[in-house]
Amino acid sequence: MRLFFRLWLCAVFFSVSAVSGADRNALDELYRRGQVLEGMYRRPVSTGKGPAMLLLCGGRPWLANDFAKIFIRAGFRVNLLNGVYLAGLSGASIKITPDDLRELTPLDGITPEFDNLAAYKIVFVNLISAENQEKLFTPERIGKHEKFVAGGGALVLTVNAPESLGELLPVRKSPAMDSMEWIEEGDFFARRPAGKDFEILPEKWKLYGAFRNASCGENAEILADITDEGGHPVGIYLAQKKYGKGKVIFWNA
């Protein structure tokens, strides 16, 4: 059925110049109302078994889909909001094919899920730029996450987590440093966190990309350091803060 829909959509693109003005207006209305996207991508629905996770993952939709599969295989029940459902905050195109004539309008899957945070054990925000996370975490939504975490939920944040999260954020930007430090290949490593839960991991591994120069916030603890080749700590890789009955985890990647 989905293949048929793709073929139909391609035919529409090839023939759109030949349709009447009324038909073109009708097609535009389908795009505006999201019905084309809803036909191509099912509405967000939890997949897997285990603790319920709401995963907001930017970038191209199929890359987010692959990221979600990691957690599904690890034993989580994941409800993924990829770029199709991030209301324009994914930072990447959601075109069905690169040569599509129009950029599709993303749908808003965020609002209904943020109104239903009690259904989840974990909220994970990944691959959304700092600028777009400022838009994502409005004061009202921050309040909802404060209630979610205080009630026993876990919030997982990554390198672009905004300062506007305030007391939820386990780290603070170091005042004498830039917010980001680019890592050259082979220069820096992540150290394995202590504890039996992490014994499956190697003692250390190379890092690639960027990390945030930050200091540990109040009532937070460092679970894993970033070190140089000599093993000297140069940054925070993983930090955790207890907040009410729950916790917030900062992953510096």
JSON list of N, CA, C and O in Angstrom, two decimals, residues 30-77:
[
{"chain": "A", "resi": 30, "resn": "LEU", "atom": "N", "xyz": [-4.09, 19.52, 0.62]},
{"chain": "A", "resi": 30, "resn": "LEU", "atom": "CA", "xyz": [-3.68, 18.25, 1.21]},
{"chain": "A", "resi": 30, "resn": "LEU", "atom": "C", "xyz": [-2.32, 18.39, 1.90]},
{"chain": "A", "resi": 30, "resn": "LEU", "atom": "O", "xyz": [-2.10, 17.86, 2.99]},
{"chain": "A", "resi": 31, "resn": "TYR", "atom": "N", "xyz": [-1.38, 19.10, 1.24]},
{"chain": "A", "resi": 31, "resn": "TYR", "atom": "CA", "xyz": [-0.08, 19.32, 1.84]},
{"chain": "A", "resi": 31, "resn": "TYR", "atom": "C", "xyz": [-0.21, 20.15, 3.12]},
{"chain": "A", "resi": 31, "resn": "TYR", "atom": "O", "xyz": [0.37, 19.84, 4.15]},
{"chain": "A", "resi": 32, "resn": "ARG", "atom": "N", "xyz": [-1.01, 21.21, 3.03]},
{"chain": "A", "resi": 32, "resn": "ARG", "atom": "CA", "xyz": [-1.14, 22.12, 4.17]},
{"chain": "A", "resi": 32, "resn": "ARG", "atom": "C", "xyz": [-1.69, 21.39, 5.38]},
{"chain": "A", "resi": 32, "resn": "ARG", "atom": "O", "xyz": [-1.26, 21.61, 6.51]},
{"chain": "A", "resi": 33, "resn": "ARG", "atom": "N", "xyz": [-2.64, 20.53, 5.18]},
{"chain": "A", "resi": 33, "resn": "ARG", "atom": "CA", "xyz": [-3.27, 19.81, 6.28]},
{"chain": "A", "resi": 33, "resn": "ARG", "atom": "C", "xyz": [-2.48, 18.59, 6.72]},
{"chain": "A", "resi": 33, "resn": "ARG", "atom": "O", "xyz": [-2.86, 17.89, 7.66]},
{"chain": "A", "resi": 34, "resn": "GLY", "atom": "N", "xyz": [-1.34, 18.33, 6.06]},
{"chain": "A", "resi": 34, "resn": "GLY", "atom": "CA", "xyz": [-0.49, 17.23, 6.47]},
{"chain": "A", "resi": 34, "resn": "GLY", "atom": "C", "xyz": [-0.93, 15.87, 5.99]},
{"chain": "A", "resi": 34, "resn": "GLY", "atom": "O", "xyz": [-0.34, 14.86, 6.38]},
{"chain": "A", "resi": 35, "resn": "GLN", "atom": "N", "xyz": [-1.95, 15.80, 5.15]},
{"chain": "A", "resi": 35, "resn": "GLN", "atom": "CA", "xyz": [-2.46, 14.50, 4.77]},
{"chain": "A", "resi": 35, "resn": "GLN", "atom": "C", "xyz": [-1.51, 13.72, 3.88]},
{"chain": "A", "resi": 35, "resn": "GLN", "atom": "O", "xyz": [-1.52, 12.49, 3.88]},
{"chain": "A", "resi": 36, "resn": "VAL", "atom": "N", "xyz": [-0.67, 14.42, 3.10]},
{"chain": "A", "resi": 36, "resn": "VAL", "atom": "CA", "xyz": [0.32, 13.73, 2.29]},
{"chain": "A", "resi": 36, "resn": "VAL", "atom": "C", "xyz": [1.34, 13.06, 3.21]},
{"chain": "A", "resi": 36, "resn": "VAL", "atom": "O", "xyz": [1.68, 11.88, 3.06]},
{"chain": "A", "resi": 37, "resn": "LEU", "atom": "N", "xyz": [1.81, 13.79, 4.22]},
{"chain": "A", "resi": 37, "resn": "LEU", "atom": "CA", "xyz": [2.77, 13.21, 5.15]},
{"chain": "A", "resi": 37, "resn": "LEU", "atom": "C", "xyz": [2.16, 12.09, 5.96]},
{"chain": "A", "resi": 37, "resn": "LEU", "atom": "O", "xyz": [2.80, 11.07, 6.22]},
{"chain": "A", "resi": 38, "resn": "GLU", "atom": "N", "xyz": [0.92, 12.26, 6.36]},
{"chain": "A", "resi": 38, "resn": "GLU", "atom": "CA", "xyz": [0.27, 11.21, 7.15]},
{"chain": "A", "resi": 38, "resn": "GLU", "atom": "C", "xyz": [0.08, 9.94, 6.32]},
{"chain": "A", "resi": 38, "resn": "GLU", "atom": "O", "xyz": [0.02, 8.85, 6.86]},
{"chain": "A", "resi": 39, "resn": "GLY", "atom": "N", "xyz": [-0.02, 10.09, 5.00]},
{"chain": "A", "resi": 39, "resn": "GLY", "atom": "CA", "xyz": [-0.11, 8.92, 4.15]},
{"chain": "A", "resi": 39, "resn": "GLY", "atom": "C", "xyz": [1.22, 8.22, 3.99]},
{"chain": "A", "resi": 39, "resn": "GLY", "atom": "O", "xyz": [1.29, 7.00, 3.88]},
{"chain": "A", "resi": 40, "resn": "MET", "atom": "N", "xyz": [2.33, 9.02, 3.99]},
{"chain": "A", "resi": 40, "resn": "MET", "atom": "CA", "xyz": [3.66, 8.45, 3.82]},
{"chain": "A", "resi": 40, "resn": "MET", "atom": "C", "xyz": [4.21, 7.89, 5.12]},
{"chain": "A", "resi": 40, "resn": "MET", "atom": "O", "xyz": [4.90, 6.88, 5.14]},
{"chain": "A", "resi": 41, "resn": "TYR", "atom": "N", "xyz": [3.97, 8.60, 6.22]},
{"chain": "A", "resi": 41, "resn": "TYR", "atom": "CA", "xyz": [4.52, 8.21, 7.52]},
{"chain": "A", "resi": 41, "resn": "TYR", "atom": "C", "xyz": [3.38, 8.03, 8.51]},
{"chain": "A", "resi": 41, "resn": "TYR", "atom": "O", "xyz": [2.59, 8.94, 8.71]},
{"chain": "A", "resi": 42, "resn": "ARG", "atom": "N", "xyz": [3.34, 6.91, 9.14]},
{"chain": "A", "resi": 42, "resn": "ARG", "atom": "CA", "xyz": [2.29, 6.69, 10.12]},
{"chain": "A", "resi": 42, "resn": "ARG", "atom": "C", "xyz": [2.44, 7.68, 11.27]},
{"chain": "A", "resi": 42, "resn": "ARG", "atom": "O", "xyz": [3.51, 8.19, 11.54]},
{"chain": "A", "resi": 43, "resn": "ARG", "atom": "N", "xyz": [1.36, 7.91, 11.97]},
{"chain": "A", "resi": 43, "resn": "ARG", "atom": "CA", "xyz": [1.43, 8.74, 13.16]},
{"chain": "A", "resi": 43, "resn": "ARG", "atom": "C", "xyz": [2.35, 8.07, 14.19]},
{"chain": "A", "resi": 43, "resn": "ARG", "atom": "O", "xyz": [2.47, 6.83, 14.21]},
{"chain": "A", "resi": 44, "resn": "PRO", "atom": "N", "xyz": [3.01, 8.87, 15.03]},
{"chain": "A", "resi": 44, "resn": "PRO", "atom": "CA", "xyz": [3.92, 8.26, 16.02]},
{"chain": "A", "resi": 44, "resn": "PRO", "atom": "C", "xyz": [3.19, 7.22, 16.87]},
{"chain": "A", "resi": 44, "resn": "PRO", "atom": "O", "xyz": [2.10, 7.47, 17.38]},
{"chain": "A", "resi": 45, "resn": "VAL", "atom": "N", "xyz": [3.81, 6.07, 17.01]},
{"chain": "A", "resi": 45, "resn": "VAL", "atom": "CA", "xyz": [3.23, 5.01, 17.83]},
{"chain": "A", "resi": 45, "resn": "VAL", "atom": "C", "xyz": [4.38, 4.25, 18.48]},
{"chain": "A", "resi": 45, "resn": "VAL", "atom": "O", "xyz": [5.45, 4.06, 17.88]},
{"chain": "A", "resi": 46, "resn": "SER", "atom": "N", "xyz": [4.20, 3.85, 19.71]},
{"chain": "A", "resi": 46, "resn": "SER", "atom": "CA", "xyz": [5.27, 3.17, 20.44]},
{"chain": "A", "resi": 46, "resn": "SER", "atom": "C", "xyz": [5.57, 1.81, 19.81]},
{"chain": "A", "resi": 46, "resn": "SER", "atom": "O", "xyz": [4.67, 1.07, 19.43]},
{"chain": "A", "resi": 47, "resn": "THR", "atom": "N", "xyz": [6.87, 1.49, 19.75]},
{"chain": "A", "resi": 47, "resn": "THR", "atom": "CA", "xyz": [7.33, 0.23, 19.20]},
{"chain": "A", "resi": 47, "resn": "THR", "atom": "C", "xyz": [8.29, -0.42, 20.19]},
{"chain": "A", "resi": 47, "resn": "THR", "atom": "O", "xyz": [9.14, 0.25, 20.76]},
{"chain": "A", "resi": 48, "resn": "GLY", "atom": "N", "xyz": [8.15, -1.72, 20.39]},
{"chain": "A", "resi": 48, "resn": "GLY", "atom": "CA", "xyz": [9.01, -2.44, 21.30]},
{"chain": "A", "resi": 48, "resn": "GLY", "atom": "C", "xyz": [8.32, -2.75, 22.61]},
{"chain": "A", "resi": 48, "resn": "GLY", "atom": "O", "xyz": [7.14, -2.43, 22.81]},
{"chain": "A", "resi": 49, "resn": "LYS", "atom": "N", "xyz": [9.07, -3.36, 23.52]},
{"chain": "A", "resi": 49, "resn": "LYS", "atom": "CA", "xyz": [8.56, -3.72, 24.83]},
{"chain": "A", "resi": 49, "resn": "LYS", "atom": "C", "xyz": [9.53, -3.24, 25.89]},
{"chain": "A", "resi": 49, "resn": "LYS", "atom": "O", "xyz": [10.74, -3.23, 25.67]},
{"chain": "A", "resi": 50, "resn": "GLY", "atom": "N", "xyz": [8.99, -2.85, 27.05]},
{"chain": "A", "resi": 50, "resn": "GLY", "atom": "CA", "xyz": [9.85, -2.40, 28.13]},
{"chain": "A", "resi": 50, "resn": "GLY", "atom": "C", "xyz": [9.49, -0.99, 28.58]},
{"chain": "A", "resi": 50, "resn": "GLY", "atom": "O", "xyz": [8.39, -0.50, 28.29]},
{"chain": "A", "resi": 51, "resn": "PRO", "atom": "N", "xyz": [10.39, -0.32, 29.30]},
{"chain": "A", "resi": 51, "resn": "PRO", "atom": "CA", "xyz": [10.12, 1.04, 29.77]},
{"chain": "A", "resi": 51, "resn": "PRO", "atom": "C", "xyz": [9.79, 1.97, 28.61]},
{"chain": "A", "resi": 51, "resn": "PRO", "atom": "O", "xyz": [10.43, 1.91, 27.55]},
{"chain": "A", "resi": 52, "resn": "ALA", "atom": "N", "xyz": [8.80, 2.83, 28.80]},
{"chain": "A", "resi": 52, "resn": "ALA", "atom": "CA", "xyz": [8.34, 3.70, 27.72]},
{"chain": "A", "resi": 52, "resn": "ALA", "atom": "C", "xyz": [9.26, 4.91, 27.58]},
{"chain": "A", "resi": 52, "resn": "ALA", "atom": "O", "xyz": [9.51, 5.63, 28.54]},
{"chain": "A", "resi": 53, "resn": "MET", "atom": "N", "xyz": [9.73, 5.13, 26.37]},
{"chain": "A", "resi": 53, "resn": "MET", "atom": "CA", "xyz": [10.62, 6.26, 26.06]},
{"chain": "A", "resi": 53, "resn": "MET", "atom": "C", "xyz": [10.00, 7.13, 24.98]},
{"chain": "A", "resi": 53, "resn": "MET", "atom": "O", "xyz": [9.54, 6.63, 23.95]},
{"chain": "A", "resi": 54, "resn": "LEU", "atom": "N", "xyz": [9.99, 8.44, 25.20]},
{"chain": "A", "resi": 54, "resn": "LEU", "atom": "CA", "xyz": [9.65, 9.41, 24.16]},
{"chain": "A", "resi": 54, "resn": "LEU", "atom": "C", "xyz": [10.96, 9.94, 23.61]},
{"chain": "A", "resi": 54, "resn": "LEU", "atom": "O", "xyz": [11.74, 10.58, 24.33]},
{"chain": "A", "resi": 55, "resn": "LEU", "atom": "N", "xyz": [11.25, 9.65, 22.35]},
{"chain": "A", "resi": 55, "resn": "LEU", "atom": "CA", "xyz": [12.51, 10.03, 21.72]},
{"chain": "A", "resi": 55, "resn": "LEU", "atom": "C", "xyz": [12.25, 11.11, 20.68]},
{"chain": "A", "resi": 55, "resn": "LEU", "atom": "O", "xyz": [11.55, 10.89, 19.71]},
{"chain": "A", "resi": 56, "resn": "LEU", "atom": "N", "xyz": [12.81, 12.30, 20.89]},
{"chain": "A", "resi": 56, "resn": "LEU", "atom": "CA", "xyz": [12.75, 13.39, 19.92]},
{"chain": "A", "resi": 56, "resn": "LEU", "atom": "C", "xyz": [14.11, 13.43, 19.25]},
{"chain": "A", "resi": 56, "resn": "LEU", "atom": "O", "xyz": [15.13, 13.74, 19.90]},
{"chain": "A", "resi": 57, "resn": "CYS", "atom": "N", "xyz": [14.15, 13.12, 17.96]},
{"chain": "A", "resi": 57, "resn": "CYS", "atom": "CA", "xyz": [15.43, 13.01, 17.27]},
{"chain": "A", "resi": 57, "resn": "CYS", "atom": "C", "xyz": [15.39, 13.77, 15.95]},
{"chain": "A", "resi": 57, "resn": "CYS", "atom": "O", "xyz": [14.59, 13.46, 15.07]},
{"chain": "A", "resi": 58, "resn": "GLY", "atom": "N", "xyz": [16.25, 14.79, 15.84]},
{"chain": "A", "resi": 58, "resn": "GLY", "atom": "CA", "xyz": [16.30, 15.60, 14.63]},
{"chain": "A", "resi": 58, "resn": "GLY", "atom": "C", "xyz": [17.10, 14.92, 13.53]},
{"chain": "A", "resi": 58, "resn": "GLY", "atom": "O", "xyz": [17.40, 13.74, 13.58]},
{"chain": "A", "resi": 59, "resn": "GLY", "atom": "N", "xyz": [17.47, 15.70, 12.52]},
{"chain": "A", "resi": 59, "resn": "GLY", "atom": "CA", "xyz": [18.16, 15.15, 11.36]},
{"chain": "A", "resi": 59, "resn": "GLY", "atom": "C", "xyz": [17.17, 14.54, 10.38]},
{"chain": "A", "resi": 59, "resn": "GLY", "atom": "O", "xyz": [15.96, 14.69, 10.52]},
{"chain": "A", "resi": 60, "resn": "ARG", "atom": "N", "xyz": [17.69, 13.84, 9.36]},
{"chain": "A", "resi": 60, "resn": "ARG", "atom": "CA", "xyz": [16.82, 13.22, 8.38]},
{"chain": "A", "resi": 60, "resn": "ARG", "atom": "C", "xyz": [16.01, 12.11, 9.05]},
{"chain": "A", "resi": 60, "resn": "ARG", "atom": "O", "xyz": [16.53, 11.38, 9.90]},
{"chain": "A", "resi": 61, "resn": "PRO", "atom": "N", "xyz": [14.73, 11.95, 8.67]},
{"chain": "A", "resi": 61, "resn": "PRO", "atom": "CA", "xyz": [13.85, 11.00, 9.37]},
{"chain": "A", "resi": 61, "resn": "PRO", "atom": "C", "xyz": [14.38, 9.58, 9.43]},
{"chain": "A", "resi": 61, "resn": "PRO", "atom": "O", "xyz": [14.26, 8.92, 10.46]},
{"chain": "A", "resi": 62, "resn": "TRP", "atom": "N", "xyz": [14.98, 9.08, 8.33]},
{"chain": "A", "resi": 62, "resn": "TRP", "atom": "CA", "xyz": [15.40, 7.69, 8.33]},
{"chain": "A", "resi": 62, "resn": "TRP", "atom": "C", "xyz": [16.60, 7.47, 9.27]},
{"chain": "A", "resi": 62, "resn": "TRP", "atom": "O", "xyz": [16.77, 6.39, 9.82]},
{"chain": "A", "resi": 63, "resn": "LEU", "atom": "N", "xyz": [17.43, 8.52, 9.48]},
{"chain": "A", "resi": 63, "resn": "LEU", "atom": "CA", "xyz": [18.53, 8.40, 10.45]},
{"chain": "A", "resi": 63, "resn": "LEU", "atom": "C", "xyz": [17.98, 8.33, 11.87]},
{"chain": "A", "resi": 63, "resn": "LEU", "atom": "O", "xyz": [18.48, 7.57, 12.70]},
{"chain": "A", "resi": 64, "resn": "ALA", "atom": "N", "xyz": [16.96, 9.14, 12.14]},
{"chain": "A", "resi": 64, "resn": "ALA", "atom": "CA", "xyz": [16.31, 9.08, 13.45]},
{"chain": "A", "resi": 64, "resn": "ALA", "atom": "C", "xyz": [15.66, 7.72, 13.67]},
{"chain": "A", "resi": 64, "resn": "ALA", "atom": "O", "xyz": [15.69, 7.17, 14.77]},
{"chain": "A", "resi": 65, "resn": "ASN", "atom": "N", "xyz": [15.07, 7.17, 12.62]},
{"chain": "A", "resi": 65, "resn": "ASN", "atom": "CA", "xyz": [14.45, 5.84, 12.72]},
{"chain": "A", "resi": 65, "resn": "ASN", "atom": "C", "xyz": [15.49, 4.79, 13.12]},
{"chain": "A", "resi": 65, "resn": "ASN", "atom": "O", "xyz": [15.22, 3.92, 13.96]},
{"chain": "A", "resi": 66, "resn": "ASP", "atom": "N", "xyz": [16.69, 4.87, 12.52]},
{"chain": "A", "resi": 66, "resn": "ASP", "atom": "CA", "xyz": [17.75, 3.92, 12.85]},
{"chain": "A", "resi": 66, "resn": "ASP", "atom": "C", "xyz": [18.22, 4.11, 14.30]},
{"chain": "A", "resi": 66, "resn": "ASP", "atom": "O", "xyz": [18.53, 3.13, 15.00]},
{"chain": "A", "resi": 67, "resn": "PHE", "atom": "N", "xyz": [18.28, 5.36, 14.77]},
{"chain": "A", "resi": 67, "resn": "PHE", "atom": "CA", "xyz": [18.69, 5.64, 16.15]},
{"chain": "A", "resi": 67, "resn": "PHE", "atom": "C", "xyz": [17.68, 5.03, 17.11]},
{"chain": "A", "resi": 67, "resn": "PHE", "atom": "O", "xyz": [18.05, 4.44, 18.13]},
{"chain": "A", "resi": 68, "resn": "ALA", "atom": "N", "xyz": [16.40, 5.15, 16.78]},
{"chain": "A", "resi": 68, "resn": "ALA", "atom": "CA", "xyz": [15.36, 4.58, 17.65]},
{"chain": "A", "resi": 68, "resn": "ALA", "atom": "C", "xyz": [15.48, 3.07, 17.75]},
{"chain": "A", "resi": 68, "resn": "ALA", "atom": "O", "xyz": [15.21, 2.48, 18.82]},
{"chain": "A", "resi": 69, "resn": "LYS", "atom": "N", "xyz": [15.88, 2.42, 16.66]},
{"chain": "A", "resi": 69, "resn": "LYS", "atom": "CA", "xyz": [15.98, 0.96, 16.67]},
{"chain": "A", "resi": 69, "resn": "LYS", "atom": "C", "xyz": [17.00, 0.46, 17.69]},
{"chain": "A", "resi": 69, "resn": "LYS", "atom": "O", "xyz": [16.88, -0.64, 18.22]},
{"chain": "A", "resi": 70, "resn": "ILE", "atom": "N", "xyz": [18.03, 1.29, 17.97]},
{"chain": "A", "resi": 70, "resn": "ILE", "atom": "CA", "xyz": [19.03, 0.90, 18.96]},
{"chain": "A", "resi": 70, "resn": "ILE", "atom": "C", "xyz": [18.37, 0.69, 20.32]},
{"chain": "A", "resi": 70, "resn": "ILE", "atom": "O", "xyz": [18.64, -0.28, 21.03]},
{"chain": "A", "resi": 71, "resn": "PHE", "atom": "N", "xyz": [17.47, 1.61, 20.68]},
{"chain": "A", "resi": 71, "resn": "PHE", "atom": "CA", "xyz": [16.81, 1.52, 21.99]},
{"chain": "A", "resi": 71, "resn": "PHE", "atom": "C", "xyz": [15.74, 0.43, 22.02]},
{"chain": "A", "resi": 71, "resn": "PHE", "atom": "O", "xyz": [15.52, -0.20, 23.05]},
{"chain": "A", "resi": 72, "resn": "ILE", "atom": "N", "xyz": [15.09, 0.23, 20.88]},
{"chain": "A", "resi": 72, "resn": "ILE", "atom": "CA", "xyz": [14.10, -0.85, 20.81]},
{"chain": "A", "resi": 72, "resn": "ILE", "atom": "C", "xyz": [14.78, -2.19, 21.03]},
{"chain": "A", "resi": 72, "resn": "ILE", "atom": "O", "xyz": [14.30, -3.03, 21.79]},
{"chain": "A", "resi": 73, "resn": "ARG", "atom": "N", "xyz": [15.93, -2.39, 20.37]},
{"chain": "A", "resi": 73, "resn": "ARG", "atom": "CA", "xyz": [16.68, -3.64, 20.55]},
{"chain": "A", "resi": 73, "resn": "ARG", "atom": "C", "xyz": [17.21, -3.78, 21.98]},
{"chain": "A", "resi": 73, "resn": "ARG", "atom": "O", "xyz": [17.41, -4.90, 22.46]},
{"chain": "A", "resi": 74, "resn": "ALA", "atom": "N", "xyz": [17.45, -2.64, 22.63]},
{"chain": "A", "resi": 74, "resn": "ALA", "atom": "CA", "xyz": [17.98, -2.67, 24.00]},
{"chain": "A", "resi": 74, "resn": "ALA", "atom": "C", "xyz": [16.89, -2.91, 25.04]},
{"chain": "A", "resi": 74, "resn": "ALA", "atom": "O", "xyz": [17.19, -3.02, 26.23]},
{"chain": "A", "resi": 75, "resn": "GLY", "atom": "N", "xyz": [15.64, -2.97, 24.60]},
{"chain": "A", "resi": 75, "resn": "GLY", "atom": "CA", "xyz": [14.58, -3.32, 25.52]},
{"chain": "A", "resi": 75, "resn": "GLY", "atom": "C", "xyz": [13.69, -2.18, 25.96]},
{"chain": "A", "resi": 75, "resn": "GLY", "atom": "O", "xyz": [13.04, -2.27, 27.01]},
{"chain": "A", "resi": 76, "resn": "PHE", "atom": "N", "xyz": [13.61, -1.13, 25.16]},
{"chain": "A", "resi": 76, "resn": "PHE", "atom": "CA", "xyz": [12.72, -0.01, 25.46]},
{"chain": "A", "resi": 76, "resn": "PHE", "atom": "C", "xyz": [11.52, -0.03, 24.52]},
{"chain": "A", "resi": 76, "resn": "PHE", "atom": "O", "xyz": [11.60, -0.54, 23.39]},
{"chain": "A", "resi": 77, "resn": "ARG", "atom": "N", "xyz": [10.43, 0.52, 24.98]},
{"chain": "A", "resi": 77, "resn": "ARG", "atom": "CA", "xyz": [9.26, 0.76, 24.13]},
{"chain": "A", "resi": 77, "resn": "ARG", "atom": "C", "xyz": [9.33, 2.22, 23.71]},
{"chain": "A", "resi": 77, "resn": "ARG", "atom": "O", "xyz": [9.11, 3.13, 24.51]}
]
